[in-house]
Coordinates of C-alpha atoms in Angstrom, one line a residue:
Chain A
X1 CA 46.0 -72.8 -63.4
X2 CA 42.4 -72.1 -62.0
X3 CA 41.5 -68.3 -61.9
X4 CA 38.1 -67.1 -60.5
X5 CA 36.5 -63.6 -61.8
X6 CA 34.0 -61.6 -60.2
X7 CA 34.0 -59.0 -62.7
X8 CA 31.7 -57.1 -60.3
X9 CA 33.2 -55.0 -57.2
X10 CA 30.0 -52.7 -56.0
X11 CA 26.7 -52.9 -56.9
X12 CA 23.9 -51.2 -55.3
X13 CA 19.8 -51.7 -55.8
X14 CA 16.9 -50.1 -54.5
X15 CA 15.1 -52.9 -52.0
X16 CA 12.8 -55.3 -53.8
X17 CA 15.0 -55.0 -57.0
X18 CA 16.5 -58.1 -58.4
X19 CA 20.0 -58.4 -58.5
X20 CA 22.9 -60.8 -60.4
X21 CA 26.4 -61.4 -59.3
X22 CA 28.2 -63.0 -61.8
X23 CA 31.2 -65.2 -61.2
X24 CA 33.9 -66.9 -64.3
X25 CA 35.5 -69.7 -63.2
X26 CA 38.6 -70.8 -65.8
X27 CA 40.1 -74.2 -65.1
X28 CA 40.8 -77.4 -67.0
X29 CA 39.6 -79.5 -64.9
X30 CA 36.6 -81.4 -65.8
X31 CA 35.4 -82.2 -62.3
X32 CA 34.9 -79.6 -60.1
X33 CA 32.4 -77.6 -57.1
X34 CA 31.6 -74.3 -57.0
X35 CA 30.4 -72.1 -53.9
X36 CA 28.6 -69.1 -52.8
X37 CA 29.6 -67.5 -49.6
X38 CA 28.4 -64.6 -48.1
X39 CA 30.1 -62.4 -45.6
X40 CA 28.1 -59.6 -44.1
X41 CA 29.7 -56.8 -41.7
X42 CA 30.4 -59.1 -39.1
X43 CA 32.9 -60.9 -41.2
X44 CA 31.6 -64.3 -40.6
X45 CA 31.2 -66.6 -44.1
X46 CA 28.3 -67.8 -44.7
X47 CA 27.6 -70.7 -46.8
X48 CA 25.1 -69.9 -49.5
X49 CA 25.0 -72.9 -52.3
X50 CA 27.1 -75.1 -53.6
X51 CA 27.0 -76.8 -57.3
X52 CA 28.7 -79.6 -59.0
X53 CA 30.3 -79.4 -62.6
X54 CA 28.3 -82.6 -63.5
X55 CA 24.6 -80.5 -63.3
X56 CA 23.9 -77.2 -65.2
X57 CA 19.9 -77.3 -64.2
X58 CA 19.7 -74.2 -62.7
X59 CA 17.2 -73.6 -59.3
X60 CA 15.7 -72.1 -57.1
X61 CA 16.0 -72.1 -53.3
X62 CA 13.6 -69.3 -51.6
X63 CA 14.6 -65.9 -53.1
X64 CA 17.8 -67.5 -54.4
X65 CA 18.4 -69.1 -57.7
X66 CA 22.0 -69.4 -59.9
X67 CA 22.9 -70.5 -63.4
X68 CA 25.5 -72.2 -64.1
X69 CA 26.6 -72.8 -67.4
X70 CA 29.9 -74.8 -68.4
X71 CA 30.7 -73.9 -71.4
X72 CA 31.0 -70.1 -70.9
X73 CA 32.4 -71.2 -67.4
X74 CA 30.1 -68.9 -65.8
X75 CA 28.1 -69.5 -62.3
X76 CA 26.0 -66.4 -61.8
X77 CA 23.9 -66.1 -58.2
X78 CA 20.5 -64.1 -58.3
X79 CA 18.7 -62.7 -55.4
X80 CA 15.7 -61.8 -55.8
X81 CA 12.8 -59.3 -54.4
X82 CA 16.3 -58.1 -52.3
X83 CA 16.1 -56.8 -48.8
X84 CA 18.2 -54.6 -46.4
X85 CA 19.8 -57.7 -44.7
X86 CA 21.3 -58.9 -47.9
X87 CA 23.6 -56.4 -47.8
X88 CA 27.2 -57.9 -47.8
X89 CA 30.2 -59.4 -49.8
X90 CA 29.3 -62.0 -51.9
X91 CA 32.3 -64.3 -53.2
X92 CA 32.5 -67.4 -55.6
X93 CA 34.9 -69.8 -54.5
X94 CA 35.5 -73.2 -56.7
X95 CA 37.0 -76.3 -55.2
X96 CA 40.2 -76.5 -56.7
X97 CA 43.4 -78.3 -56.9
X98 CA 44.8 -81.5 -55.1
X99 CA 44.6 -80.0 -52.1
X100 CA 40.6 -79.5 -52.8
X101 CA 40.5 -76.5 -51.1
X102 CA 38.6 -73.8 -51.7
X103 CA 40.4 -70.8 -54.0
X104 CA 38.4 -67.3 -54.2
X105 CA 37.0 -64.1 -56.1
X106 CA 38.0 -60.8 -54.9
X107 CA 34.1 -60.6 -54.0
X108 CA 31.2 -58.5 -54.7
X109 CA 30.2 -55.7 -52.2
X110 CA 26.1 -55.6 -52.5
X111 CA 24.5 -53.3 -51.2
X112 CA 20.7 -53.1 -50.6
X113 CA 19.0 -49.3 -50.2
X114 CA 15.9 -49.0 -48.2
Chain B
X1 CA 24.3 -75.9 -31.2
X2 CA 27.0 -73.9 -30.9
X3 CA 28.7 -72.7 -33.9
X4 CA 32.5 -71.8 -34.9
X5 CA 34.2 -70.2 -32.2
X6 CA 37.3 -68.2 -33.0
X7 CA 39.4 -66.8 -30.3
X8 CA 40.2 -63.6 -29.9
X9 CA 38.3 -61.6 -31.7
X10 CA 40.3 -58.8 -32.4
X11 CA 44.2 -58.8 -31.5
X12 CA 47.0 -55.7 -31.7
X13 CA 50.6 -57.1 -32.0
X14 CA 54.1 -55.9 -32.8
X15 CA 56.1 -56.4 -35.3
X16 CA 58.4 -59.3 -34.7
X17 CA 56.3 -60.8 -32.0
X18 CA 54.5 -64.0 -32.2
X19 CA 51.0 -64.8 -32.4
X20 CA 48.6 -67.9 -31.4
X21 CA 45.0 -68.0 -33.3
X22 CA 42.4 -70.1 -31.6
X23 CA 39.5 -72.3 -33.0
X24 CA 36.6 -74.6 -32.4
X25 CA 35.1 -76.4 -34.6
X26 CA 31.3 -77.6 -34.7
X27 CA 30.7 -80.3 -32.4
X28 CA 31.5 -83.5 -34.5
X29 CA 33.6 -81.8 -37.3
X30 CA 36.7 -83.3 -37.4
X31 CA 38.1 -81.0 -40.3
X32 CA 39.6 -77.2 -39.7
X33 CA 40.8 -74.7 -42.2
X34 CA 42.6 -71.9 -41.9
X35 CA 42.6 -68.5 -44.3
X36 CA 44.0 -65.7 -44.4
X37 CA 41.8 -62.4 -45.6
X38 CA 43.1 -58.8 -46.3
X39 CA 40.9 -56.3 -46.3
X40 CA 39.2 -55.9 -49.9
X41 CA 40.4 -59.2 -51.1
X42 CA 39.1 -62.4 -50.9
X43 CA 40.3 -65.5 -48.4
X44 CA 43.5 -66.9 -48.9
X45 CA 43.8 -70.5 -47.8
X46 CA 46.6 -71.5 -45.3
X47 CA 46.1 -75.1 -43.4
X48 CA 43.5 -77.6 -43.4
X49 CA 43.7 -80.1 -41.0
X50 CA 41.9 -83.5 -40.5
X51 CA 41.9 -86.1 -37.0
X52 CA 45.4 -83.7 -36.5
X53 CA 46.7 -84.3 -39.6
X54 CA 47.6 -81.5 -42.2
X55 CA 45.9 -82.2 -45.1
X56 CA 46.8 -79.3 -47.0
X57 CA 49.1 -76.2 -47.2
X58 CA 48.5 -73.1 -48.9
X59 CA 51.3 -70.8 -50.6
X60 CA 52.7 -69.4 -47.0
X61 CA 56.0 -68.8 -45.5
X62 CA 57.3 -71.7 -42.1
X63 CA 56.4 -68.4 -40.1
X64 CA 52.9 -69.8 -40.6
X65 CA 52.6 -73.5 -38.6
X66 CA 49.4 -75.1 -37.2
X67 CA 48.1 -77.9 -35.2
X68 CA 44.6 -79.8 -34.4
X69 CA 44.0 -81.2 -31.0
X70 CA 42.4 -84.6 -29.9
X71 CA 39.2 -82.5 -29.6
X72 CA 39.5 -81.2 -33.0
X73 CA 40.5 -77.7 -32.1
X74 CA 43.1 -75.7 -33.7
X75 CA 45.8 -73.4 -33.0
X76 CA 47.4 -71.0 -35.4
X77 CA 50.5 -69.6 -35.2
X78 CA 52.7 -66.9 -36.8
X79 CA 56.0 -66.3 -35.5
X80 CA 58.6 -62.9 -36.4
X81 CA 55.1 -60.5 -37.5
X82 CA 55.5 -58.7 -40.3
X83 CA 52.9 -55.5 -40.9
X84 CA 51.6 -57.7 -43.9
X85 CA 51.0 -59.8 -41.4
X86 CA 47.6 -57.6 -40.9
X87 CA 44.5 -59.4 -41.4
X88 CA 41.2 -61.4 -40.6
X89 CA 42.3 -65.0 -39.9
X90 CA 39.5 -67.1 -40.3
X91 CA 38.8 -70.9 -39.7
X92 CA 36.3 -73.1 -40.9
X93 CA 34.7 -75.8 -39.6
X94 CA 33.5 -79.0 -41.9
X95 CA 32.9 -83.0 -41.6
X96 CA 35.5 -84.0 -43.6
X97 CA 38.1 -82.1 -45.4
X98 CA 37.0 -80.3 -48.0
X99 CA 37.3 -83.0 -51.2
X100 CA 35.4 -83.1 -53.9
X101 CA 32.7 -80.9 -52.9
X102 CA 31.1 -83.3 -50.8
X103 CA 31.1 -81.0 -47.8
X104 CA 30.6 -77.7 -47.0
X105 CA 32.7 -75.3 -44.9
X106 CA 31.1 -73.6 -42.1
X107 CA 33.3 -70.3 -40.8
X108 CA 33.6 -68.9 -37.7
X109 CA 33.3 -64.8 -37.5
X110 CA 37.4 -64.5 -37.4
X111 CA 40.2 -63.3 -35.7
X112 CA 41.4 -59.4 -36.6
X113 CA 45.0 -59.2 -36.5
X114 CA 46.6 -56.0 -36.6
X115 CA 50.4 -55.6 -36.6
X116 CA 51.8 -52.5 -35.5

C-alpha cells in the first residue's frame, strides 16, 4: 500500500525567509508522479509542480524549487525569499494505484509573517 | 477563460436529506474528479469520470453516485446525509483522466457541505 507523510503540520517564517516542506512518499511501485498543490483560504487547489519517478534533477521554477530523491522516497518543495501571499496549505499528493488517482498528505499549514 | 465552477458554494442540509453537487469543467476538459475534504485533512478521492464514463471509484459508500453530462459537467450526489457527511466537496477539472501523470488536475474552489 502507498502511504504519503508530511511530517510537517504548521510552520511559520518571517517574510523573505526560506522555507522547506518535506513530503515521504512509501510505495512499491516503480513508476509513479508526484504533485504539489496549494490551497490558500479560499479553498481552491492550486496546482504547483508535478515530477516523475524516472527524473531526480532537481529545479528551479521562479522562487520555487524541490528535490526529489528516490531512494529515501522523499520529494521536498522549497519556497524561497517567501511572501505574505504564500500563506496556505501545502499538500503532496502522488499518483497512485490502478485507478491513477491522486492519494494525499494531511498537508502543511504555512504561514508567512509580515 | 473561465475556470472550474462549482455550484453552490456553501450548502446547509439535514440529516437524512439528499444532496446534488454541481460542476464545470474547463472548456475542453473532458475529465472530472470528485473529493471529498474534512476539515484538517487532506482530499479524499470519490469519482472520476471521463466522456460520462466512471473511470474510477474511491473507498465510498452507494450513498455516494455521480454522473458526467454530454457537456462534460458533473453532478454529485449523496443520498440519506449523515453529519459525517460534513465537508468541502471539491471537483477537478483535467484533459484526460488522471493516468500516469501525464495531466494535471485543475480544482474548482468547492462546495461547503454542512449537515445539520
Amino acid at each position: 500500500a502507498q502511504k504519503v507523510t508530511q511530517a510537517q503540520t504548521e510552520i511559520s517564517v518571517v517574510e523573505k525567509e526560506d522555507v522547506t516542506l518535506d513530503c515521504v512518499y512509501e510505495t512499491r511501485d516503480t513508476t509513479y508522479y508526484l504533485f504539489w498543490y496549494k490551497q490558500p483560504p479560499s479553498g481552491e487547489l492550486v496546482f504547483l509542480i508535478r515530477r516523475n519517478s524516472f527524473d531526480e534533477q532537481n529545479e528551479i521554477s521562479g522562487r520555487y524549487s524541490w528535490n526529489f530523491q528516490k531512494s529515501t522516497s522523499s520529494f521536498n518543495f522549497t519556497i524561497t525569499a517567501s511572501q505574505v501571499v504564500d500563506s496556505a496549505v501545502y499538500f503532496c499528493a502522488p499518483d497512485a494505484g490502478n485507478n491513477r488517482k491522486l492519494i494525499w498528505g494531511l498537508g502543511t499549514s504555512l504561514a508567512v509573517n509580515p | 477563460d473561465a475556470g472550474v465552477t462549482q455550484s453552490p458554494t456553501h450548502l446547509i442540509k439535514t440529516r437524512g436529506q439528499q444532496v446534488t453537487l454541481r460542476c464545470s469543467p474547463i472548456s475542453g476538459h473532458k475529465s472530472v474528479s470528485w473529493y471529498q475534504q474534512v476539515l484538517g485533512q487532506g482530499p479524499q478521492f470519490i469519482f472520476q469520470y471521463y466522456e460520462k464514463e466512471e473511470r474510477g471509484r474511491g473507498n465510498f459508500p452507494d450513498r455516494f453516485s455521480a454522473r458526467q453530462f454530454p457537456n462534460y459537467s458533473s453532478e454529485l450526489n449523496v443520498n440519506a446525509l449523515l453529519l459525517g457527511d460534513s465537508a468541502l466537496y471539491l471537483c477537478a477539472s483535467s484533459l484526460a483522466p488522471l493516468s500516469g501523470g501525464n495531466t494535471e488536475a485543475f480544482f474548482g474552489q468547492g462546495t461547503r457541505l454542512t449537515v445539520v
